[in-house]
Structure formats: structure tokens, C-alpha cells
Amino acid sequence: MKPFDNNRLSALSRRRLLGLAGTAGAAALLGRFTLADEHVHEHSPASATAPERSFVLPERRKLKLAINLNAVCLAPVAVAESQGFFSKHNLDVEFVNFGNSTEVLLEAIATGKADAGVGMALRWLKALEQGFDVKLTAGTHGGCLRLLTAANGGASNLEALKGKTIGVTDMASPDKNFFSIMLKRHGVDPVRDVEWRQYPADLLGTALDKGEVQAVSGSDPFMYRLLKGGDFVELSTNLAEEYGQLSCCVVGVTGTLARQDKAAAAALTQAILEAHSWAAAHPDVVAQDFLKYAVNTSPEEVSAILKDHTHAHHASGPAFVKEIAYYARDLKDVDVLRPSTDPQKFAESIYVDVFS
């Protein structure tokens, strides 16, 4: 049986509608709905706590979960126990906070210092291609990444960034990877036609103001704050075009847990997905609870960001494999993954179906 019911939300988020504007976007959406078969779910509030099948463990199981507790998009996971989702599945989850160090987080999972982790697919896939013993179990939500330009005199579209400079916080960041994909799709070579320049996150806006760069990319909450300041506008997001139907963040478990205790991996994955669904229906409650982990923010800001993401979208099973293969294909196109990597085989090799 499927891990969730198939009640679906009828409304797309504002960012999805912006990304799908125009005939090409609408056609892309229709094309992507061919992936929305088995194990792709857009939950209504009623389904957030009503799975079709129980994944409750018969005995209490302690697990360590690697996470960046400062990431707003992971707020639903950070406060999952407050809402009883881990306890509901007989899990005792200890957070191992690795901040923004994805490489250390993945190494911790691969070496057994943590049993599982949550993070961004576009940051994990290169490491998984290199052989980390981590298996993906599901996609948790979409959103998080934005590409901004100046409101006055900035680039009018992605094509206008040819020959320009883009500010980023990390040369291997998921936003650099994603917007490289978007530039390539719009006829701009992300390697030869643009220059990428690295800045601390809190200096991206200053660099754009000074004209040192013509666009900046990054994740929320930094990008959200720049956008709401009024001096910058969105050129693109990772909910644009067909990517509005893909997961950006994923759940990964150790290869050992996947092979030896699939029931625990299923219970943890289910609890995390239910927490995201609950957050989609109750963003204000999650935002208030998240303040015990967050710094320099407010419940209003966290709630607004959560509403801007797609926390009701989850993928597992064959549909999730297709999502990962789709990303892998695009990452090959921008020289992130090896030319010899077969996207479909790669996706199949790093996924484990814990719900079957």
C-alpha cells in the first residue's frame, strides 16, 4: 500500500504560478504530471495525519538524524517531535546539527555517526555519485532557492545574464547548480557565458547594490529577506517551470540502515513526510515552535517562507526515482556529474524503497 493517501491540493503556490506563466510553462507542467503517478502526493490538511498504512515500529527505536537546524525549509523536521510525529512511530530521534556543512553531514551518515539526514538533492547528488554509502528514501518538499536582480536596471530575464556576473555563497552550492541548469535551458552557458563570484551571504545584497554582480543566488531566509527589502526582484526560483513539480530536499539513510532495518527507515521517512504535510496546513504553529532553533528571525518571517515553499509535495517510489534521474540528467548537462553517469541507473542505485 502507499504511504500516504491521494487527496490533492487544487491550488498551486504563487511562485509556481509565476514559474509556469506562459504556454511553455503550462506545457511543461502538463508534461511533468506524467510523473505524478505512484507515490507523488500533494496533501490536503485532512491527509497530513492520515496515512493509509501504519509504519509504527513494534518497539522504541533510537535514531540519530543529521540536520541543519538553522534551515527554515527544515523547520517541519526540527519541530516534528513537538507535534508528536516521531513518537507516533515509536521513534526516539536525536538531532545531530551540522549547520551548513553538507559534506560533513553526508560523511556522518555514510560512516554511521548519524543514521539518517535531510538536505538538498542538488547538493547531495555529486557526493553520492562519488560513492557515499547513503540511500535516498523520499523527497520532502520543493522551494528554497531564489535568483535575484536589481529592481531598477537589473536583468530582465535569464537570457540577459549572458556576459554578466552572478554572486553566490559557495561554488558547489545547490543554488549555483540549479541556476546553472536554468541558464543552460535558456541558452546561456553557465561555464563560459557567465562569471560566478563568491561572497558571504550577508554581503550578496551589497555586491548587487554596488554593481559588482548583476544577480545573486542563494537560499532562504537570506534571499527572502533581500526580496522583501524592495530593492531586488526575482528572476527565477527552483519552483520555476517543471521544477515546481519536483522535490528539492530529500531524506537519506545509511546504507546499513537501509539493508538491515528497513522498517526503521520507513518509520523515520514517514514521520518526516507527515511533519512536512502538517507544516503545510499549520505554518504559523511550526514557525512559532521553530524559534527555539532559529536565530535572527521571527515567527512571521518563518511562516511566510514556509507558505512560499511546497511542503505538501512529497515523492517516493518510482516517481521519486524519476525526479532524481531528472536532476541527474540536468546536472550532467552543466558538468556537475560525470559524462559517463547514466541518470536513470544512478537514480536507481542511490534509492531504496522503504515503503514496499
mmCIF file of C-alpha atoms in Angstrom:
data_model
loop_
_atom_site.group_PDB
_atom_site.id
_atom_site.type_symbol
_atom_site.label_atom_id
_atom_site.label_comp_id
_atom_site.label_asym_id
_atom_site.label_seq_id
_atom_site.Cartn_x
_atom_site.Cartn_y
_atom_site.Cartn_z
ATOM 1 C CA MET A 1 0.000 0.000 0.000
ATOM 2 C CA LYS A 2 1.038 3.595 -0.492
ATOM 3 C CA PRO A 3 2.433 5.527 2.476
ATOM 4 C CA PHE A 4 0.014 8.406 2.006
ATOM 5 C CA ASP A 5 -3.479 8.895 0.686
ATOM 6 C CA ASN A 6 -4.027 10.637 -2.620
ATOM 7 C CA ASN A 7 -6.031 13.709 -1.598
ATOM 8 C CA ARG A 8 -4.586 16.516 -3.658
ATOM 9 C CA LEU A 9 -4.474 20.267 -3.227
ATOM 10 C CA SER A 10 -6.209 22.079 -6.035
ATOM 11 C CA ALA A 11 -4.216 25.302 -5.739
ATOM 12 C CA LEU A 12 -0.665 25.946 -6.877
ATOM 13 C CA SER A 13 1.503 28.353 -4.878
ATOM 14 C CA ARG A 14 2.109 31.884 -6.088
ATOM 15 C CA ARG A 15 5.699 31.020 -7.005
ATOM 16 C CA ARG A 16 4.586 28.010 -9.036
ATOM 17 C CA LEU A 17 2.098 30.133 -10.952
ATOM 18 C CA LEU A 18 4.805 32.680 -11.690
ATOM 19 C CA GLY A 19 7.156 29.944 -12.834
ATOM 20 C CA LEU A 20 4.503 28.398 -15.045
ATOM 21 C CA ALA A 21 3.399 31.634 -16.681
ATOM 22 C CA GLY A 22 3.133 31.332 -20.435
ATOM 23 C CA THR A 23 2.479 28.496 -22.844
ATOM 24 C CA ALA A 24 5.868 26.839 -22.392
ATOM 25 C CA GLY A 25 5.436 26.695 -18.637
ATOM 26 C CA ALA A 26 1.929 25.302 -18.908
ATOM 27 C CA ALA A 27 3.088 22.643 -21.340
ATOM 28 C CA ALA A 28 5.949 21.744 -19.029
ATOM 29 C CA LEU A 29 3.528 21.334 -16.150
ATOM 30 C CA LEU A 30 1.325 19.003 -18.169
ATOM 31 C CA GLY A 31 4.374 17.045 -19.173
ATOM 32 C CA ARG A 32 5.547 16.698 -15.595
ATOM 33 C CA PHE A 33 2.175 15.353 -14.490
ATOM 34 C CA THR A 34 3.181 12.126 -16.231
ATOM 35 C CA LEU A 35 5.468 11.629 -13.218
ATOM 36 C CA ALA A 36 2.627 12.156 -10.773
ATOM 37 C CA ASP A 37 1.572 8.545 -10.692
ATOM 38 C CA GLU A 38 2.636 6.243 -7.881
ATOM 39 C CA HIS A 39 3.924 7.839 -4.680
ATOM 40 C CA VAL A 40 3.669 11.518 -5.604
ATOM 41 C CA HIS A 41 1.398 13.335 -3.200
ATOM 42 C CA GLU A 42 0.003 16.807 -2.669
ATOM 43 C CA HIS A 43 -1.673 16.586 0.718
ATOM 44 C CA SER A 44 -4.765 18.314 1.899
ATOM 45 C CA PRO A 45 -4.782 19.195 5.599
ATOM 46 C CA ALA A 46 -7.004 16.193 6.266
ATOM 47 C CA SER A 47 -4.403 13.800 4.932
ATOM 48 C CA ALA A 48 -1.493 15.211 6.888
ATOM 49 C CA THR A 49 -2.045 12.783 9.738
ATOM 50 C CA ALA A 50 -3.985 10.018 7.991
ATOM 51 C CA PRO A 51 -1.650 7.597 6.211
ATOM 52 C CA GLU A 52 -3.183 4.582 4.512
ATOM 53 C CA ARG A 53 -0.702 2.230 6.138
ATOM 54 C CA SER A 54 0.897 2.184 9.551
ATOM 55 C CA PHE A 55 4.675 2.364 9.822
ATOM 56 C CA VAL A 56 4.718 2.343 13.628
ATOM 57 C CA LEU A 57 7.585 0.260 14.984
ATOM 58 C CA PRO A 58 6.729 -2.505 17.461
ATOM 59 C CA GLU A 59 9.447 -1.322 19.863
ATOM 60 C CA ARG A 60 11.019 2.035 20.661
ATOM 61 C CA ARG A 61 13.933 2.739 18.287
ATOM 62 C CA LYS A 62 16.588 5.402 18.817
ATOM 63 C CA LEU A 63 17.987 7.082 15.703
ATOM 64 C CA LYS A 64 20.370 9.972 15.072
ATOM 65 C CA LEU A 65 19.237 12.432 12.394
ATOM 66 C CA ALA A 66 21.770 14.784 10.772
ATOM 67 C CA ILE A 67 20.197 18.152 10.037
ATOM 68 C CA ASN A 68 20.894 21.851 9.639
ATOM 69 C CA LEU A 69 18.703 23.178 12.437
ATOM 70 C CA ASN A 70 19.051 26.743 11.140
ATOM 71 C CA ALA A 71 17.475 25.958 7.766
ATOM 72 C CA VAL A 72 13.945 27.352 7.622
ATOM 73 C CA CYS A 73 12.861 24.825 4.994
ATOM 74 C CA LEU A 74 13.685 22.066 7.513
ATOM 75 C CA ALA A 75 11.625 23.666 10.272
ATOM 76 C CA PRO A 76 8.933 20.964 9.934
ATOM 77 C CA VAL A 77 11.543 18.318 10.782
ATOM 78 C CA ALA A 78 13.126 20.357 13.560
ATOM 79 C CA VAL A 79 9.790 20.619 15.368
ATOM 80 C CA ALA A 80 8.423 17.213 14.354
ATOM 81 C CA GLU A 81 8.658 15.791 17.866
ATOM 82 C CA SER A 82 6.815 18.765 19.320
ATOM 83 C CA GLN A 83 3.870 17.661 17.201
ATOM 84 C CA GLY A 84 4.378 14.010 18.158
ATOM 85 C CA PHE A 85 5.334 12.635 14.738
ATOM 86 C CA PHE A 86 8.445 10.761 15.865
ATOM 87 C CA SER A 87 6.806 9.373 18.995
ATOM 88 C CA LYS A 88 3.787 8.338 16.939
ATOM 89 C CA HIS A 89 6.057 5.968 15.003
ATOM 90 C CA ASN A 90 7.831 4.763 18.158
ATOM 91 C CA LEU A 91 10.999 6.694 17.344
ATOM 92 C CA ASP A 92 13.402 8.438 19.698
ATOM 93 C CA VAL A 93 15.196 10.860 17.377
ATOM 94 C CA GLU A 94 18.347 12.701 18.375
ATOM 95 C CA PHE A 95 19.342 15.631 16.168
ATOM 96 C CA VAL A 96 22.962 15.956 15.076
ATOM 97 C CA ASN A 97 23.303 19.564 13.917
ATOM 98 C CA PHE A 98 25.874 20.068 11.156
ATOM 99 C CA GLY A 99 24.866 23.597 10.186
ATOM 100 C CA ASN A 100 25.655 24.356 6.556
ATOM 101 C CA SER A 101 28.382 21.716 6.123
ATOM 102 C CA THR A 102 26.724 19.270 3.750
ATOM 103 C CA GLU A 103 29.912 17.308 3.153
ATOM 104 C CA VAL A 104 30.393 16.670 6.865
ATOM 105 C CA LEU A 105 26.709 15.787 7.201
ATOM 106 C CA LEU A 106 26.880 13.219 4.399
ATOM 107 C CA GLU A 107 30.118 11.784 5.728
ATOM 108 C CA ALA A 108 28.470 11.382 9.134
ATOM 109 C CA ILE A 109 25.616 9.427 7.572
ATOM 110 C CA ALA A 110 27.907 7.329 5.395
ATOM 111 C CA THR A 111 30.172 6.433 8.333
ATOM 112 C CA GLY A 112 27.360 5.688 10.762
ATOM 113 C CA LYS A 113 27.819 8.713 13.040
ATOM 114 C CA ALA A 114 24.225 9.502 12.129
ATOM 115 C CA ASP A 115 21.557 7.059 10.949
ATOM 116 C CA ALA A 116 19.883 9.427 8.511
ATOM 117 C CA GLY A 117 19.784 13.010 7.345
ATOM 118 C CA VAL A 118 17.771 15.596 5.466
ATOM 119 C CA GLY A 119 19.136 18.046 2.924
ATOM 120 C CA MET A 120 19.073 19.357 -0.618
ATOM 121 C CA ALA A 121 19.209 16.928 -3.525
ATOM 122 C CA LEU A 122 21.267 19.261 -5.700
ATOM 123 C CA ARG A 123 23.966 19.307 -3.004
ATOM 124 C CA TRP A 124 23.879 15.577 -2.283
ATOM 125 C CA LEU A 125 23.913 14.031 -5.752
ATOM 126 C CA LYS A 126 27.557 14.780 -6.580
ATOM 127 C CA ALA A 127 28.693 13.267 -3.289
ATOM 128 C CA LEU A 128 26.510 10.209 -3.867
ATOM 129 C CA GLU A 129 27.976 9.802 -7.344
ATOM 130 C CA GLN A 130 31.377 9.605 -5.662
ATOM 131 C CA GLY A 131 30.290 6.593 -3.644
ATOM 132 C CA PHE A 132 28.952 7.667 -0.247
ATOM 133 C CA ASP A 133 27.025 4.752 1.276
ATOM 134 C CA VAL A 134 23.797 6.706 1.658
ATOM 135 C CA LYS A 135 20.415 5.766 0.200
ATOM 136 C CA LEU A 136 17.638 8.234 -0.550
ATOM 137 C CA THR A 137 14.129 7.310 0.588
ATOM 138 C CA ALA A 138 11.877 10.254 -0.370
ATOM 139 C CA GLY A 139 11.594 13.869 -1.453
ATOM 140 C CA THR A 140 10.122 16.107 1.226
ATOM 141 C CA HIS A 141 9.162 19.433 -0.388
ATOM 142 C CA GLY A 142 10.004 22.000 -3.056
ATOM 143 C CA GLY A 143 11.244 25.574 -2.880
ATOM 144 C CA CYS A 144 14.145 27.256 -1.001
ATOM 145 C CA LEU A 145 16.247 28.726 -3.852
ATOM 146 C CA ARG A 146 15.966 32.146 -5.497
ATOM 147 C CA LEU A 147 17.849 34.144 -8.134
ATOM 148 C CA LEU A 148 17.512 37.913 -7.629
ATOM 149 C CA THR A 149 18.466 41.007 -9.576
ATOM 150 C CA ALA A 150 18.141 44.748 -9.005
ATOM 151 C CA ALA A 151 14.603 46.105 -9.162
ATOM 152 C CA ASN A 152 15.828 49.116 -11.121
ATOM 153 C CA GLY A 153 18.055 48.422 -14.095
ATOM 154 C CA GLY A 154 18.636 44.753 -13.337
ATOM 155 C CA ALA A 155 18.471 41.849 -15.771
ATOM 156 C CA SER A 156 15.025 41.395 -17.271
ATOM 157 C CA ASN A 157 15.323 37.635 -17.793
ATOM 158 C CA LEU A 158 17.783 34.754 -17.647
ATOM 159 C CA GLU A 159 18.972 35.379 -21.200
ATOM 160 C CA ALA A 160 20.068 38.882 -20.156
ATOM 161 C CA LEU A 161 22.652 37.389 -17.785
ATOM 162 C CA LYS A 162 24.895 36.338 -20.668
ATOM 163 C CA GLY A 163 28.253 38.028 -20.117
ATOM 164 C CA LYS A 164 27.276 39.062 -16.567
ATOM 165 C CA THR A 165 28.454 38.154 -13.059
ATOM 166 C CA ILE A 166 26.369 36.233 -10.508
ATOM 167 C CA GLY A 167 27.099 36.280 -6.784
ATOM 168 C CA VAL A 168 26.882 33.040 -4.796
ATOM 169 C CA THR A 169 27.944 31.907 -1.325
ATOM 170 C CA ASP A 170 29.548 28.632 -2.430
ATOM 171 C CA MET A 171 30.878 27.396 -5.761
ATOM 172 C CA ALA A 172 29.321 23.976 -5.138
ATOM 173 C CA SER A 173 26.047 25.232 -3.695
ATOM 174 C CA PRO A 174 22.662 23.819 -4.738
ATOM 175 C CA ASP A 175 21.543 27.246 -5.941
ATOM 176 C CA LYS A 176 24.590 27.588 -8.217
ATOM 177 C CA ASN A 177 23.887 24.110 -9.562
ATOM 178 C CA PHE A 178 20.201 24.821 -10.089
ATOM 179 C CA PHE A 179 20.527 28.199 -11.742
ATOM 180 C CA SER A 180 23.319 26.830 -13.926
ATOM 181 C CA ILE A 181 20.698 24.360 -15.156
ATOM 182 C CA MET A 182 18.191 27.165 -15.739
ATOM 183 C CA LEU A 183 20.711 29.315 -17.595
ATOM 184 C CA LYS A 184 21.629 26.401 -19.859
ATOM 185 C CA ARG A 185 17.949 25.812 -20.623
ATOM 186 C CA HIS A 186 17.648 29.458 -21.642
ATOM 187 C CA GLY A 187 20.630 29.480 -23.975
ATOM 188 C CA VAL A 188 23.293 30.790 -21.584
ATOM 189 C CA ASP A 189 26.333 28.583 -20.990
ATOM 190 C CA PRO A 190 26.832 28.638 -17.191
ATOM 191 C CA VAL A 191 30.543 27.891 -17.544
ATOM 192 C CA ARG A 192 31.572 30.165 -20.429
ATOM 193 C CA ASP A 193 28.905 32.849 -20.644
ATOM 194 C CA VAL A 194 28.725 33.997 -17.008
ATOM 195 C CA GLU A 195 31.150 34.603 -14.162
ATOM 196 C CA TRP A 196 30.332 33.247 -10.712
ATOM 197 C CA ARG A 197 31.739 35.231 -7.782
ATOM 198 C CA GLN A 198 31.706 34.060 -4.168
ATOM 199 C CA TYR A 199 30.565 36.258 -1.238
ATOM 200 C CA PRO A 200 29.432 35.728 2.353
ATOM 201 C CA ALA A 201 25.646 35.505 2.418
ATOM 202 C CA ASP A 202 25.217 38.808 4.223
ATOM 203 C CA LEU A 203 27.213 40.646 1.532
ATOM 204 C CA LEU A 204 25.295 39.435 -1.515
ATOM 205 C CA GLY A 205 22.898 42.366 -1.400
ATOM 206 C CA THR A 206 25.744 44.848 -1.040
ATOM 207 C CA ALA A 207 27.553 43.338 -4.023
ATOM 208 C CA LEU A 208 24.391 43.688 -6.101
ATOM 209 C CA ASP A 209 23.862 47.267 -4.928
ATOM 210 C CA LYS A 210 27.421 48.203 -5.886
ATOM 211 C CA GLY A 211 27.128 46.672 -9.323
ATOM 212 C CA GLU A 212 29.862 44.128 -8.636
ATOM 213 C CA VAL A 213 27.377 41.471 -9.737
ATOM 214 C CA GLN A 214 24.200 41.647 -11.817
ATOM 215 C CA ALA A 215 22.372 38.865 -9.990
ATOM 216 C CA VAL A 216 22.700 36.860 -6.772
ATOM 217 C CA SER A 217 21.505 33.398 -5.893
ATOM 218 C CA GLY A 218 21.015 31.638 -2.590
ATOM 219 C CA SER A 219 18.540 30.028 -0.254
ATOM 220 C CA ASP A 220 16.003 31.282 2.237
ATOM 221 C CA PRO A 221 15.924 33.065 4.594
ATOM 222 C CA PHE A 222 18.697 35.277 3.129
ATOM 223 C CA MET A 223 17.114 35.533 -0.311
ATOM 224 C CA TYR A 224 13.649 36.038 1.131
ATOM 225 C CA ARG A 225 14.911 38.984 3.193
ATOM 226 C CA LEU A 226 16.629 40.583 0.210
ATOM 227 C CA LEU A 227 13.471 40.176 -1.854
ATOM 228 C CA LYS A 228 11.221 41.674 0.815
ATOM 229 C CA GLY A 229 13.564 44.643 1.225
ATOM 230 C CA GLY A 230 12.128 46.046 -2.010
ATOM 231 C CA ASP A 231 15.387 46.743 -3.843
ATOM 232 C CA PHE A 232 15.521 43.395 -5.656
ATOM 233 C CA VAL A 233 13.203 41.215 -7.721
ATOM 234 C CA GLU A 234 13.056 37.516 -8.505
ATOM 235 C CA LEU A 235 14.451 36.383 -11.837
ATOM 236 C CA SER A 236 13.846 32.709 -11.128
ATOM 237 C CA THR A 237 13.323 30.132 -8.375
ATOM 238 C CA ASN A 238 13.588 26.382 -8.115
ATOM 239 C CA LEU A 239 9.818 26.245 -8.438
ATOM 240 C CA ALA A 240 10.008 27.657 -11.976
ATOM 241 C CA GLU A 241 8.765 25.732 -14.992
ATOM 242 C CA GLU A 242 8.538 21.949 -14.458
ATOM 243 C CA TYR A 243 10.750 22.136 -11.375
ATOM 244 C CA GLY A 244 7.673 23.251 -9.464
ATOM 245 C CA GLN A 245 6.698 19.589 -9.535
ATOM 246 C CA LEU A 246 9.989 18.271 -8.134
ATOM 247 C CA SER A 247 11.304 17.831 -4.607
ATOM 248 C CA CYS A 248 14.299 19.953 -3.676
ATOM 249 C CA CYS A 249 15.038 18.364 -0.299
ATOM 250 C CA VAL A 250 15.374 14.666 0.412
ATOM 251 C CA VAL A 251 15.638 12.102 3.180
ATOM 252 C CA GLY A 252 18.708 9.876 3.161
ATOM 253 C CA VAL A 253 19.590 6.919 5.394
ATOM 254 C CA THR A 254 22.779 4.950 5.921
ATOM 255 C CA GLY A 255 23.273 2.002 3.628
ATOM 256 C CA THR A 256 23.415 -0.157 6.744
ATOM 257 C CA LEU A 257 20.016 1.032 7.984
ATOM 258 C CA ALA A 258 18.518 0.543 4.522
ATOM 259 C CA ARG A 259 19.814 -3.016 4.336
ATOM 260 C CA GLN A 260 19.359 -4.164 7.931
ATOM 261 C CA ASP A 261 16.404 -2.223 9.353
ATOM 262 C CA LYS A 262 14.142 -1.073 6.558
ATOM 263 C CA ALA A 263 11.224 -0.810 8.987
ATOM 264 C CA ALA A 264 13.058 1.871 10.994
ATOM 265 C CA ALA A 265 13.975 3.717 7.794
ATOM 266 C CA ALA A 266 10.323 3.601 6.721
ATOM 267 C CA ALA A 267 9.068 4.843 10.097
ATOM 268 C CA LEU A 268 11.520 7.756 10.083
ATOM 269 C CA THR A 269 10.742 8.713 6.489
ATOM 270 C CA GLN A 270 7.007 8.529 7.112
ATOM 271 C CA ALA A 271 7.278 10.689 10.232
ATOM 272 C CA ILE A 272 9.271 13.325 8.354
ATOM 273 C CA LEU A 273 6.815 13.419 5.449
ATOM 274 C CA GLU A 274 3.873 13.700 7.818
ATOM 275 C CA ALA A 275 5.642 16.559 9.600
ATOM 276 C CA HIS A 276 6.030 18.424 6.303
ATOM 277 C CA SER A 277 2.382 17.866 5.431
ATOM 278 C CA TRP A 278 1.346 19.132 8.840
ATOM 279 C CA ALA A 279 3.522 22.206 8.347
ATOM 280 C CA ALA A 280 1.783 22.939 5.051
ATOM 281 C CA ALA A 281 -1.513 23.066 6.934
ATOM 282 C CA HIS A 282 -0.195 24.780 10.093
ATOM 283 C CA PRO A 283 2.740 27.039 9.100
ATOM 284 C CA ASP A 284 2.112 29.549 11.886
ATOM 285 C CA VAL A 285 2.335 26.890 14.601
ATOM 286 C CA VAL A 286 5.519 25.424 13.118
ATOM 287 C CA ALA A 287 7.058 28.889 12.785
ATOM 288 C CA GLN A 288 6.430 29.714 16.429
ATOM 289 C CA ASP A 289 7.865 26.394 17.596
ATOM 290 C CA PHE A 290 10.904 26.740 15.313
ATOM 291 C CA LEU A 291 12.107 29.845 17.165
ATOM 292 C CA LYS A 292 13.821 27.620 19.741
ATOM 293 C CA TYR A 293 16.299 26.675 16.989
ATOM 294 C CA ALA A 294 16.290 29.699 14.694
ATOM 295 C CA VAL A 295 18.349 32.850 15.114
ATOM 296 C CA ASN A 296 17.714 36.400 13.865
ATOM 297 C CA THR A 297 14.226 35.708 12.582
ATOM 298 C CA SER A 298 10.586 35.989 13.608
ATOM 299 C CA PRO A 299 7.574 33.684 13.519
ATOM 300 C CA GLU A 300 6.045 35.909 10.836
ATOM 301 C CA GLU A 301 9.084 35.530 8.579
ATOM 302 C CA VAL A 302 9.363 31.763 9.082
ATOM 303 C CA SER A 303 5.649 31.284 8.424
ATOM 304 C CA ALA A 304 5.779 33.389 5.248
ATOM 305 C CA ILE A 305 8.732 31.386 3.937
ATOM 306 C CA LEU A 306 7.038 28.069 4.708
ATOM 307 C CA LYS A 307 3.936 29.217 2.843
ATOM 308 C CA ASP A 308 6.115 30.113 -0.149
ATOM 309 C CA HIS A 309 7.526 26.568 -0.330
ATOM 310 C CA THR A 310 5.664 23.379 -1.272
ATOM 311 C CA HIS A 311 5.694 21.388 1.962
ATOM 312 C CA ALA A 312 2.652 19.438 0.841
ATOM 313 C CA HIS A 313 4.591 17.903 -2.051
ATOM 314 C CA HIS A 314 6.312 14.574 -1.415
ATOM 315 C CA ALA A 315 7.662 11.881 -3.703
ATOM 316 C CA SER A 316 8.683 8.285 -3.123
ATOM 317 C CA GLY A 317 8.744 5.089 -5.139
ATOM 318 C CA PRO A 318 9.113 5.182 -8.939
ATOM 319 C CA ALA A 319 8.118 8.854 -9.136
ATOM 320 C CA PHE A 320 10.934 9.859 -6.791
ATOM 321 C CA VAL A 321 13.434 7.850 -8.829
ATOM 322 C CA LYS A 322 12.261 9.775 -11.901
ATOM 323 C CA GLU A 323 12.751 13.063 -10.068
ATOM 324 C CA ILE A 324 16.319 12.139 -9.109
ATOM 325 C CA ALA A 325 17.051 10.927 -12.652
ATOM 326 C CA TYR A 326 15.706 14.229 -13.972
ATOM 327 C CA TYR A 327 18.075 16.200 -11.749
ATOM 328 C CA ALA A 328 20.967 13.877 -12.612
ATOM 329 C CA ARG A 329 20.400 14.443 -16.329
ATOM 330 C CA ASP A 330 20.409 18.204 -15.846
ATOM 331 C CA LEU A 331 23.497 18.129 -13.627
ATOM 332 C CA LYS A 332 25.308 16.215 -16.366
ATOM 333 C CA ASP A 333 24.358 18.943 -18.814
ATOM 334 C CA VAL A 334 26.131 21.569 -16.687
ATOM 335 C CA ASP A 335 29.207 19.427 -15.980
ATOM 336 C CA VAL A 336 28.457 18.715 -12.316
ATOM 337 C CA LEU A 337 28.015 14.956 -12.711
ATOM 338 C CA ARG A 338 30.382 12.836 -14.791
ATOM 339 C CA PRO A 339 29.627 12.489 -18.531
ATOM 340 C CA SER A 340 29.641 8.710 -18.103
ATOM 341 C CA THR A 341 26.908 8.701 -15.451
ATOM 342 C CA ASP A 342 23.629 7.185 -16.614
ATOM 343 C CA PRO A 343 20.925 9.294 -14.912
ATOM 344 C CA GLN A 344 18.329 6.528 -14.594
ATOM 345 C CA LYS A 345 20.761 3.864 -13.383
ATOM 346 C CA PHE A 346 22.335 6.344 -10.990
ATOM 347 C CA ALA A 347 18.947 7.307 -9.544
ATOM 348 C CA GLU A 348 18.013 3.669 -9.099
ATOM 349 C CA SER A 349 21.337 2.905 -7.418
ATOM 350 C CA ILE A 350 21.006 5.592 -4.731
ATOM 351 C CA TYR A 351 17.327 4.999 -3.914
ATOM 352 C CA VAL A 352 15.814 2.450 -1.558
ATOM 353 C CA ASP A 353 12.082 1.747 -1.428
ATOM 354 C CA VAL A 354 11.430 1.540 2.312
ATOM 355 C CA PHE A 355 7.653 1.534 1.902
ATOM 356 C CA SER A 356 7.280 -1.684 -0.079
#
